[in-house]
Structure formats: structure tokens, C-alpha cells
CSV table of C-alpha atoms in Angstrom, one decimal:
chain,number,residue,atom,x,y,z
X,10,UNK,CA,-4.6,10.0,-5.5
X,11,UNK,CA,-7.2,8.7,-3.1
X,12,UNK,CA,-8.1,5.4,-1.2
X,13,UNK,CA,-10.8,3.7,-2.6
X,14,UNK,CA,-12.7,1.2,-0.7
X,15,UNK,CA,-15.3,-1.0,-2.7
X,16,UNK,CA,-18.4,-1.2,-0.6
X,17,UNK,CA,-20.5,-3.0,-3.2
X,18,UNK,CA,-23.2,-5.0,-1.5
X,19,UNK,CA,-22.4,-3.7,2.4
X,20,UNK,CA,-25.3,-3.5,4.4
X,21,UNK,CA,-25.9,-1.1,6.9
X,22,UNK,CA,-25.9,-3.4,10.0
X,23,UNK,CA,-22.4,-4.1,8.8
X,24,UNK,CA,-21.3,-1.1,9.6
X,25,UNK,CA,-19.8,-0.1,13.0
X,26,UNK,CA,-18.6,3.2,15.1
X,27,UNK,CA,-16.7,2.1,17.8
X,28,UNK,CA,-13.7,3.6,19.4
X,29,UNK,CA,-10.7,1.4,20.2
X,30,UNK,CA,-8.0,1.7,23.0
X,31,UNK,CA,-5.2,0.3,21.3
X,32,UNK,CA,-5.9,2.1,18.3
X,33,UNK,CA,-6.0,5.7,20.5
X,34,UNK,CA,-2.6,4.3,22.2
X,35,UNK,CA,-1.3,3.8,18.8
X,36,UNK,CA,-1.7,7.3,18.2
X,37,UNK,CA,-0.6,8.5,21.8
X,38,UNK,CA,2.7,6.8,20.8
X,39,UNK,CA,2.5,8.9,17.6
X,40,UNK,CA,2.2,12.2,19.3
X,41,UNK,CA,5.0,11.4,21.7
X,42,UNK,CA,7.0,10.6,18.7
X,43,UNK,CA,6.4,13.5,16.4
X,44,UNK,CA,4.9,16.2,18.7
X,45,UNK,CA,5.5,18.8,15.6
X,46,UNK,CA,2.2,17.2,14.4
X,47,UNK,CA,0.2,17.7,16.9
X,48,UNK,CA,1.0,21.5,18.4
X,49,UNK,CA,-2.8,21.3,20.2
X,50,UNK,CA,-1.4,18.7,22.3
X,51,UNK,CA,2.2,20.1,23.6
X,52,UNK,CA,0.7,20.5,27.2
X,53,UNK,CA,-0.2,16.5,27.2
X,54,UNK,CA,3.3,15.4,25.9
X,55,UNK,CA,5.5,17.7,28.2
X,56,UNK,CA,3.3,16.0,31.1
X,57,UNK,CA,3.8,12.5,29.9
X,58,UNK,CA,7.5,12.7,28.9
X,59,UNK,CA,8.3,14.9,32.2
X,60,UNK,CA,7.1,11.7,34.2
X,61,UNK,CA,8.2,8.9,31.8
X,62,UNK,CA,10.5,5.9,33.1
X,63,UNK,CA,14.0,6.3,31.3
X,64,UNK,CA,13.9,2.6,30.7
X,65,UNK,CA,10.3,3.0,29.1
X,66,UNK,CA,11.6,5.7,27.0
X,67,UNK,CA,14.4,3.5,25.7
X,68,UNK,CA,11.9,0.5,24.7
X,69,UNK,CA,9.5,3.1,23.1
X,70,UNK,CA,12.3,4.3,20.7
X,71,UNK,CA,13.5,0.8,19.9
X,72,UNK,CA,10.4,0.1,17.4
X,73,UNK,CA,9.0,3.5,16.9
X,74,UNK,CA,9.1,3.2,13.3
X,75,UNK,CA,5.7,1.2,14.0
X,76,UNK,CA,3.9,4.8,14.9
X,77,UNK,CA,6.4,7.7,13.9
X,78,UNK,CA,5.9,7.7,10.0
X,79,UNK,CA,2.9,5.2,9.9
X,80,UNK,CA,0.4,3.8,11.5
X,81,UNK,CA,1.1,0.1,12.0
X,82,UNK,CA,-2.0,-1.9,11.6
X,83,UNK,CA,-0.9,-4.2,14.5
X,84,UNK,CA,-2.8,-1.3,16.4
X,85,UNK,CA,-6.1,-2.4,14.8
X,86,UNK,CA,-6.2,-6.1,15.5
X,87,UNK,CA,-9.6,-6.6,15.0
X,88,UNK,CA,-9.7,-5.7,11.4
X,89,UNK,CA,-7.6,-8.9,10.9
X,90,UNK,CA,-9.9,-11.6,13.1
X,91,UNK,CA,-11.5,-13.9,10.1
X,92,UNK,CA,-14.7,-13.1,9.5
X,93,UNK,CA,-14.1,-9.3,9.2
X,94,UNK,CA,-16.9,-8.1,11.3
X,95,UNK,CA,-14.9,-8.1,15.0
X,96,UNK,CA,-15.6,-5.0,17.2
X,97,UNK,CA,-12.6,-3.2,18.8
X,98,UNK,CA,-12.5,-4.1,22.3
X,99,UNK,CA,-14.0,-2.0,25.6
X,100,UNK,CA,-10.8,-2.2,27.2
X,101,UNK,CA,-7.3,-2.3,26.0
X,102,UNK,CA,-6.8,-5.7,27.4
X,103,UNK,CA,-9.6,-6.8,25.2
X,104,UNK,CA,-7.7,-5.3,22.4
X,105,UNK,CA,-4.3,-6.9,23.1
X,106,UNK,CA,-6.4,-10.1,23.6
X,107,UNK,CA,-7.6,-9.9,19.6
X,108,UNK,CA,-3.7,-8.7,18.9
X,109,UNK,CA,-3.1,-12.1,20.3
X,110,UNK,CA,-5.3,-13.7,18.1
X,111,UNK,CA,-3.6,-12.8,14.8
X,112,UNK,CA,-1.9,-15.8,13.5
X,113,UNK,CA,2.3,-15.4,13.4
X,114,UNK,CA,1.7,-14.8,9.7
X,115,UNK,CA,-0.4,-11.6,10.0
X,116,UNK,CA,1.3,-10.7,12.9
X,117,UNK,CA,4.8,-10.5,10.9
X,118,UNK,CA,3.4,-9.1,7.7
X,119,UNK,CA,1.7,-6.2,9.6
X,120,UNK,CA,4.7,-6.0,11.8
X,121,UNK,CA,6.8,-5.2,8.6
X,122,UNK,CA,4.7,-2.3,7.2
X,123,UNK,CA,7.5,-0.3,7.6
X,124,UNK,CA,9.2,-1.5,5.4
X,125,UNK,CA,6.1,-1.3,2.5
X,126,UNK,CA,5.6,-5.1,2.7
X,127,UNK,CA,4.7,-5.9,-0.9
X,128,UNK,CA,1.1,-7.6,0.4
X,129,UNK,CA,-0.2,-4.4,1.6
X,130,UNK,CA,-2.5,-4.0,-1.5
X,131,UNK,CA,-5.7,-4.9,-2.7
X,132,UNK,CA,-4.3,-8.0,-4.0
X,133,UNK,CA,-4.9,-11.8,-4.4
X,134,UNK,CA,-3.4,-14.2,-1.4
X,135,UNK,CA,0.1,-15.1,-1.4
X,136,UNK,CA,2.8,-16.5,0.7
X,137,UNK,CA,3.9,-14.5,3.4
X,138,UNK,CA,7.6,-13.5,4.4
X,139,UNK,CA,7.3,-16.5,7.2
X,140,UNK,CA,7.1,-18.9,4.0
X,141,UNK,CA,8.4,-17.0,1.2
X,142,UNK,CA,12.2,-17.0,1.2
X,143,UNK,CA,12.5,-14.3,-1.4
X,144,UNK,CA,10.2,-12.2,0.7
X,145,UNK,CA,12.0,-12.6,3.8
X,146,UNK,CA,15.1,-11.7,2.0
X,147,UNK,CA,13.6,-8.7,0.4
X,148,UNK,CA,12.3,-7.3,3.7
X,149,UNK,CA,15.7,-7.7,5.1
X,150,UNK,CA,17.2,-5.9,2.4
X,151,UNK,CA,14.7,-3.0,2.8
X,152,UNK,CA,14.8,-3.1,6.5
X,153,UNK,CA,18.6,-2.6,6.5
X,154,UNK,CA,18.5,0.3,4.0
X,155,UNK,CA,16.0,2.2,6.8
X,156,UNK,CA,18.8,1.8,9.6
X,157,UNK,CA,20.3,-0.7,12.0
X,158,UNK,CA,17.2,-0.5,14.6
X,159,UNK,CA,14.8,-1.4,11.7
X,160,UNK,CA,17.4,-4.4,10.6
X,161,UNK,CA,17.4,-5.7,14.3
X,162,UNK,CA,13.7,-5.5,14.7
X,163,UNK,CA,13.2,-6.9,11.5
X,164,UNK,CA,15.3,-10.2,11.8
X,165,UNK,CA,13.7,-10.7,15.5
X,166,UNK,CA,10.4,-10.4,13.8
X,167,UNK,CA,11.2,-13.0,10.8
X,168,UNK,CA,13.1,-15.5,13.4
X,169,UNK,CA,11.4,-14.9,16.7
X,170,UNK,CA,7.6,-13.9,16.2
X,171,UNK,CA,6.3,-15.2,19.7
X,172,UNK,CA,9.2,-13.5,21.3
X,173,UNK,CA,8.3,-10.1,19.4
X,174,UNK,CA,4.6,-10.6,20.4
X,175,UNK,CA,5.3,-11.1,23.9
X,176,UNK,CA,7.3,-7.9,24.1
X,177,UNK,CA,5.0,-5.8,21.9
X,178,UNK,CA,2.2,-6.8,24.5
X,179,UNK,CA,4.3,-6.1,27.9
X,180,UNK,CA,5.5,-2.9,26.4
X,181,UNK,CA,2.0,-1.6,25.4
X,182,UNK,CA,0.7,-3.1,29.2
X,183,UNK,CA,3.5,-0.9,30.7
X,184,UNK,CA,2.7,2.1,28.8
X,185,UNK,CA,-0.7,1.8,29.8
X,186,UNK,CA,0.2,1.7,33.6
X,187,UNK,CA,2.6,4.6,32.8
X,188,UNK,CA,0.6,7.3,31.1
X,189,UNK,CA,-2.1,5.9,28.7
X,190,UNK,CA,-4.5,4.6,31.3
X,191,UNK,CA,-5.1,8.0,32.7
X,192,UNK,CA,-5.4,9.6,29.4
X,193,UNK,CA,-7.8,6.7,28.2
X,194,UNK,CA,-10.0,7.4,31.1
X,195,UNK,CA,-10.5,11.0,30.2
X,196,UNK,CA,-10.9,10.4,26.4
X,197,UNK,CA,-13.1,6.9,26.2
X,198,UNK,CA,-16.5,8.8,27.1
X,199,UNK,CA,-16.1,11.8,24.6
X,200,UNK,CA,-15.1,9.2,22.1
X,201,UNK,CA,-18.2,7.0,23.0
X,202,UNK,CA,-20.5,9.8,22.7
X,203,UNK,CA,-18.8,10.8,19.3
X,204,UNK,CA,-19.3,7.5,17.9
X,205,UNK,CA,-23.1,7.6,19.2
X,206,UNK,CA,-24.2,10.6,17.8
X,207,UNK,CA,-22.3,9.3,14.1
X,208,UNK,CA,-24.5,5.7,14.8
X,209,UNK,CA,-27.4,7.9,15.1
X,210,UNK,CA,-26.4,9.9,11.7
X,211,UNK,CA,-26.1,6.5,10.2
X,212,UNK,CA,-29.3,5.4,11.1
X,213,UNK,CA,-31.2,8.3,10.1
X,214,UNK,CA,-29.3,9.9,6.9
X,215,UNK,CA,-27.4,6.6,5.9
X,216,UNK,CA,-23.6,5.9,4.9
X,217,UNK,CA,-23.6,9.1,3.1
X,218,UNK,CA,-24.7,11.0,5.9
X,219,UNK,CA,-22.3,9.3,8.2
X,220,UNK,CA,-19.4,9.9,6.1
X,221,UNK,CA,-20.3,13.3,5.7
X,222,UNK,CA,-20.5,14.1,9.1
X,223,UNK,CA,-17.3,12.0,9.8
X,224,UNK,CA,-15.2,14.0,7.6
X,225,UNK,CA,-15.5,16.2,4.2
X,226,UNK,CA,-12.7,14.2,2.7
X,227,UNK,CA,-14.8,11.1,2.6
X,228,UNK,CA,-17.1,10.9,-0.1
X,229,UNK,CA,-19.9,7.3,-1.2
X,230,UNK,CA,-19.8,7.1,-5.4
X,231,UNK,CA,-23.0,5.3,-5.6
X,232,UNK,CA,-26.2,3.9,-3.9
X,233,UNK,CA,-28.5,1.3,-5.2
X,234,UNK,CA,-32.1,1.5,-6.0
X,235,UNK,CA,-33.1,0.2,-2.3
X,236,UNK,CA,-30.9,2.1,-0.6
X,237,UNK,CA,-27.9,-0.1,-0.2
X,238,UNK,CA,-24.4,1.1,-0.8
X,239,UNK,CA,-23.6,0.0,-4.2
X,240,UNK,CA,-20.6,1.9,-5.2
X,241,UNK,CA,-17.3,2.7,-3.1
X,242,UNK,CA,-16.1,5.1,-0.9
X,243,UNK,CA,-13.4,7.7,-2.0
X,244,UNK,CA,-10.8,9.0,0.9
X,245,UNK,CA,-9.1,12.2,-0.4
X,246,UNK,CA,-5.2,11.6,0.6
X,247,UNK,CA,-2.3,12.0,-0.9
X,248,UNK,CA,-1.5,8.2,-0.9
X,249,UNK,CA,-3.0,5.3,-3.3
X,250,UNK,CA,-4.9,2.3,-2.2
X,251,UNK,CA,-8.0,0.3,-2.5
X,252,UNK,CA,-9.8,-2.6,-0.8
X,253,UNK,CA,-13.3,-3.9,-0.4
X,254,UNK,CA,-15.4,-4.9,2.5
X,255,UNK,CA,-16.6,-8.5,0.4
X,256,UNK,CA,-18.6,-10.0,3.0
X,257,UNK,CA,-17.2,-8.3,6.0
X,258,UNK,CA,-18.1,-5.1,7.7
X,259,UNK,CA,-16.9,-1.5,7.9
X,260,UNK,CA,-15.4,0.0,10.8
X,261,UNK,CA,-15.4,3.8,11.8
X,262,UNK,CA,-13.1,4.2,14.7
X,263,UNK,CA,-12.7,8.0,16.3
X,264,UNK,CA,-9.7,9.5,17.5
X,265,UNK,CA,-8.9,12.5,19.9
X,266,UNK,CA,-5.2,12.3,19.8
X,267,UNK,CA,-5.1,11.5,16.1
X,268,UNK,CA,-6.1,15.2,14.8
X,269,UNK,CA,-5.5,16.1,12.0
X,270,UNK,CA,-4.7,12.3,10.7
X,271,UNK,CA,-7.3,10.7,8.6
X,272,UNK,CA,-5.8,7.1,8.8
X,273,UNK,CA,-7.3,4.0,6.3
X,274,UNK,CA,-6.5,0.4,7.1
X,275,UNK,CA,-6.5,-1.4,3.7
X,276,UNK,CA,-4.7,-4.5,4.3
X,277,UNK,CA,-5.9,-7.2,1.8
X,278,UNK,CA,-8.1,-9.8,3.4
X,279,UNK,CA,-8.8,-7.6,6.6
X,280,UNK,CA,-11.6,-5.3,7.5
X,281,UNK,CA,-11.7,-1.9,6.3
X,282,UNK,CA,-11.1,0.8,8.7
X,283,UNK,CA,-11.7,4.4,8.7
X,284,UNK,CA,-9.7,6.3,12.0
X,285,UNK,CA,-11.0,9.7,12.0
X,286,UNK,CA,-10.2,13.0,14.5
X,287,UNK,CA,-13.0,14.3,16.7
X,288,UNK,CA,-12.9,17.7,17.8
X,289,UNK,CA,-15.5,20.3,18.7
X,290,UNK,CA,-13.0,23.0,17.3
X,291,UNK,CA,-12.9,22.1,13.8
X,292,UNK,CA,-12.5,25.8,12.2
X,293,UNK,CA,-13.1,24.9,8.6
X,294,UNK,CA,-13.4,21.8,6.5
X,295,UNK,CA,-9.7,20.7,5.1
X,296,UNK,CA,-9.2,21.3,1.4
X,297,UNK,CA,-9.1,18.8,-0.9
X,298,UNK,CA,-5.6,17.2,-2.4
X,299,UNK,CA,-6.4,18.9,-5.5
X,300,UNK,CA,-6.9,22.8,-3.6
X,301,UNK,CA,-3.6,22.5,-1.7
X,302,UNK,CA,-2.1,21.3,-5.3
X,303,UNK,CA,-3.5,24.5,-6.8
X,304,UNK,CA,-2.4,26.8,-3.7
X,305,UNK,CA,0.7,25.6,-3.6
X,306,UNK,CA,1.2,26.4,-7.3
X,307,UNK,CA,-0.2,29.4,-7.1
X,308,UNK,CA,2.0,30.5,-4.4
X,309,UNK,CA,5.1,29.2,-6.0
X,310,UNK,CA,5.3,32.0,-8.5
X,311,UNK,CA,7.9,34.9,-7.5
X,312,UNK,CA,5.3,37.7,-8.7
X,313,UNK,CA,2.3,36.1,-6.8
X,314,UNK,CA,4.3,35.9,-4.0
X,315,UNK,CA,4.8,40.0,-4.5
X,316,UNK,CA,1.0,40.1,-4.9
X,317,UNK,CA,0.5,38.3,-1.5
X,318,UNK,CA,2.7,40.2,0.3
X,319,UNK,CA,0.6,43.6,-0.5
X,320,UNK,CA,-2.5,42.2,-0.5
X,321,UNK,CA,-1.8,40.6,3.0
X,322,UNK,CA,-1.2,44.3,4.4
X,323,UNK,CA,-4.3,45.6,2.9
X,324,UNK,CA,-6.8,45.5,0.2
X,325,UNK,CA,-6.4,46.8,-3.4
X,326,UNK,CA,-7.6,47.2,-6.7
X,327,UNK,CA,-5.9,45.8,-9.7
X,328,UNK,CA,-4.8,48.9,-11.1
X,329,UNK,CA,-3.1,49.9,-7.8
X,330,UNK,CA,-1.1,46.5,-7.7
X,331,UNK,CA,-0.1,47.1,-11.2
X,332,UNK,CA,1.3,50.3,-10.2
X,333,UNK,CA,3.0,48.9,-7.1
X,334,UNK,CA,4.2,46.3,-9.3
X,335,UNK,CA,5.3,48.0,-12.1
X,336,UNK,CA,3.3,46.0,-14.5
X,337,UNK,CA,0.4,46.2,-16.5
X,338,UNK,CA,-3.0,45.7,-15.2
X,339,UNK,CA,-4.1,42.7,-17.8
X,340,UNK,CA,-0.4,41.2,-16.3
X,341,UNK,CA,-1.6,41.9,-12.7
X,342,UNK,CA,-5.0,40.0,-13.5
X,343,UNK,CA,-4.1,37.1,-14.9
X,344,UNK,CA,-1.9,36.4,-11.4
X,345,UNK,CA,-5.3,37.3,-9.5
X,346,UNK,CA,-6.9,35.0,-11.5
X,347,UNK,CA,-5.0,32.1,-10.9
X,348,UNK,CA,-4.6,33.2,-6.9
X,349,UNK,CA,-8.2,33.7,-7.0
X,350,UNK,CA,-9.1,30.0,-8.6
X,351,UNK,CA,-6.6,28.4,-5.6
X,352,UNK,CA,-9.2,30.2,-2.9
X,353,UNK,CA,-6.7,32.5,-1.6
X,354,UNK,CA,-8.4,35.9,-2.4
X,355,UNK,CA,-11.1,37.7,-1.0
X,356,UNK,CA,-13.3,40.3,-3.1
X,357,UNK,CA,-15.4,43.2,-2.5
X,358,UNK,CA,-16.7,46.4,-4.6
X,359,UNK,CA,-16.3,50.0,-3.7
X,360,UNK,CA,-18.1,51.8,-5.8
X,361,UNK,CA,-16.9,50.8,-9.4
X,362,UNK,CA,-13.9,49.4,-8.3
X,363,UNK,CA,-12.9,45.8,-7.2
X,364,UNK,CA,-10.8,45.2,-4.0
X,365,UNK,CA,-8.6,42.3,-3.8
X,366,UNK,CA,-7.3,41.0,-0.4
X,367,UNK,CA,-5.4,37.8,0.5
X,368,UNK,CA,-7.5,35.4,3.0
X,369,UNK,CA,-5.0,35.2,5.6
X,370,UNK,CA,-6.6,32.5,7.6
X,371,UNK,CA,-6.3,30.4,4.4
X,372,UNK,CA,-2.5,31.0,4.2
X,373,UNK,CA,-2.2,30.5,7.7
X,374,UNK,CA,-3.5,27.2,7.4
X,375,UNK,CA,-0.9,26.1,4.9
X,376,UNK,CA,2.0,27.1,7.3
X,377,UNK,CA,3.2,29.8,9.7
X,378,UNK,CA,6.5,30.1,8.2
X,379,UNK,CA,4.9,31.2,5.0
X,380,UNK,CA,2.8,33.6,6.4
X,381,UNK,CA,5.5,35.4,8.5
X,382,UNK,CA,7.3,35.6,5.4
X,383,UNK,CA,5.0,37.5,3.8
X,384,UNK,CA,4.5,39.6,6.9
X,385,UNK,CA,8.2,40.3,7.8
């Protein structure tokens, strides 16, 4: 599974690396709604919520489905401006002005993403829910299935787009005054520095080099004879999606609060955007989706879980493990091969014996509950 961005004919000057205050505010709202996704930001969350006005906190829950479980494209309005080469604003007010430039149809379509708007696809133009009664009925039906808050919001969005637009802008401005302005003043310089660095990599090493510097989960597939992009970008994610740059550009937007999320805006007709996390403390390249599947499958077997328990405590040979578990060495070898293929074991030689041991650091990245269960 992956998101694919067709970049055939994309010129290097059409690729930009630029921070966005509004996109970062969207991530801030996500962190406040789902702090468990971001354990490294617990201090920031505690500090913000401790001084958050109760009325603003209530308003924050009114439409939190726009940033809690998904990242609404409304936080990247620059991508929807005609021409598909508009850059994010330098201030939040600039980005909000770009949000105001979206048509009502664009605004409503993006606002209904939480009910899986059928237009969110690499598709052909079609009427939106404001013009299509069947799409409107379907959107309300899906919103009702999500709950009363979602139904109320979808109803307001479909009947009074200007009212919702005014509500959202005022809400975001109030968030800026309450906590985000201070946060942005601290984050904007490191994000700008990262953007300059990635731009230099793009200039000297091309798009493939820049994508590699952004994330190991990005891969460039195909370059033409004169060095222009001639294929597609493949983003390793547990979602399916596709889009294209066409005659527009490609935006890379750094985020500090968004770690570990690597998000891709792939709405039809909008400029593709990759929002990537930046941090100086990245411990290791994240595993691919295929590697994750191999690891989860390997750990699902009860015998291999028992092997992991023993190998988490000390290194053992195949013969020693066979004696501990009351199995034959060939049986143990087969299970060790599965764990080794999944990248969960380290091995070293001691004379004529090979010692196997669990790579605890890798297992810890899969989940502390599993590791604690092994060590308990």
C-alpha cells in the first residue's frame, strides 16, 4: 500500500520546501486532541491545556474530527489555489487569507473529508455536494453514522458555508492568540532552517536526494535523460492514494509537532503536498510497511513469542533454545529464520556456535506493552 504522486515533466524549480503556520496549527490541534500519539510532547500539551480557556476548549471539540483522526486539507489551502503553485504564507494571517480564497465548493468538499468524501481521489471533475443532491444526501448519511456532532457540523457546512468559514477563521485566530503564536515563534526558525537545508539538497542532489533527506519512506521512481523527473514519487504508507502534479508544482512542508506523521495531500485538482516531520533526534529509519507486516506476523506465533522471551534475556544457541522449549533444533531453526527475516534478531559467533539474541531496541519501537509482556 502506498500513495503515488505522478510527477511526469515536473521541473525542479516547481518543487518548493516551505513551512506553513496554518499546517503547523493543524498539527498542534491534533496533538492536543490525541496526545497519546506524541509522547514526546506531553510537556507542551500539559502547559497548553493548563491555561486553555474553557470556552475555547469547548469550541475545540466542536469539529475536532477535522484534525483528530484525519488531517483536513483545509489546513493547507495554498494547495487549492488555481495554478497549483501557490506557496504557504509567511504568517498565519497570510495562510488564513488563502483559506478565504477557496471557493465554497472547495471549502465544503475539503470540510467533508471526515466522512470520506468520494471526490478525494485521483479522478475526473464532478459536481460537489453543494450542487449534487445525491452527494449531499450521502454525506449527511455518513456523517450521521459518525455521531451527532459530525451530523450537526455537516449540516451547517452544507447549508451555510459562509457561516462555517467565519466560525473556523475566528476559531483559528483565537487558538493563535491563546497558545499557537508563542509556539510558532519558537518553531518557525528551526523549520525555516530545515527548509533551507532541504532546498540546498534539492539544488545539489536533485529531487531524489531531497526526498531521501526528507524521509526514507519516500522513493523516486524514474528520471529522464536530462535529469528531469519522469516518473512518480512513492510514499510508503498504510493507505492507497494517487495524484499528479500536472502543470503545477510539488510542496514539501516541514512540521515539528507532527512527528511521527508523514502526511500527503492528494486531493484531485490540488497541488500535491508532502508534510514531513523534522527532528534532530531521529533514532533510526522507520521500517517499511512490508517490514512491519513481517514483524507483526513473526511475533504472532506462540512459539516465537516464547523464543523472544528467552532471547530478550540472553543470547542462546539453537541447541540451547531447543532444550529450553522441548523442541528439535530444526524446528527452532525454522522459527529463528522467521524472526531473523523480520529483523528482530542479532547474531554473533562464539567459536563454532552461533548465538542469537532479540534486538530489544527494534521490539521496543513496536510497542512498550509487548516488550514489557516479554520481560515480565
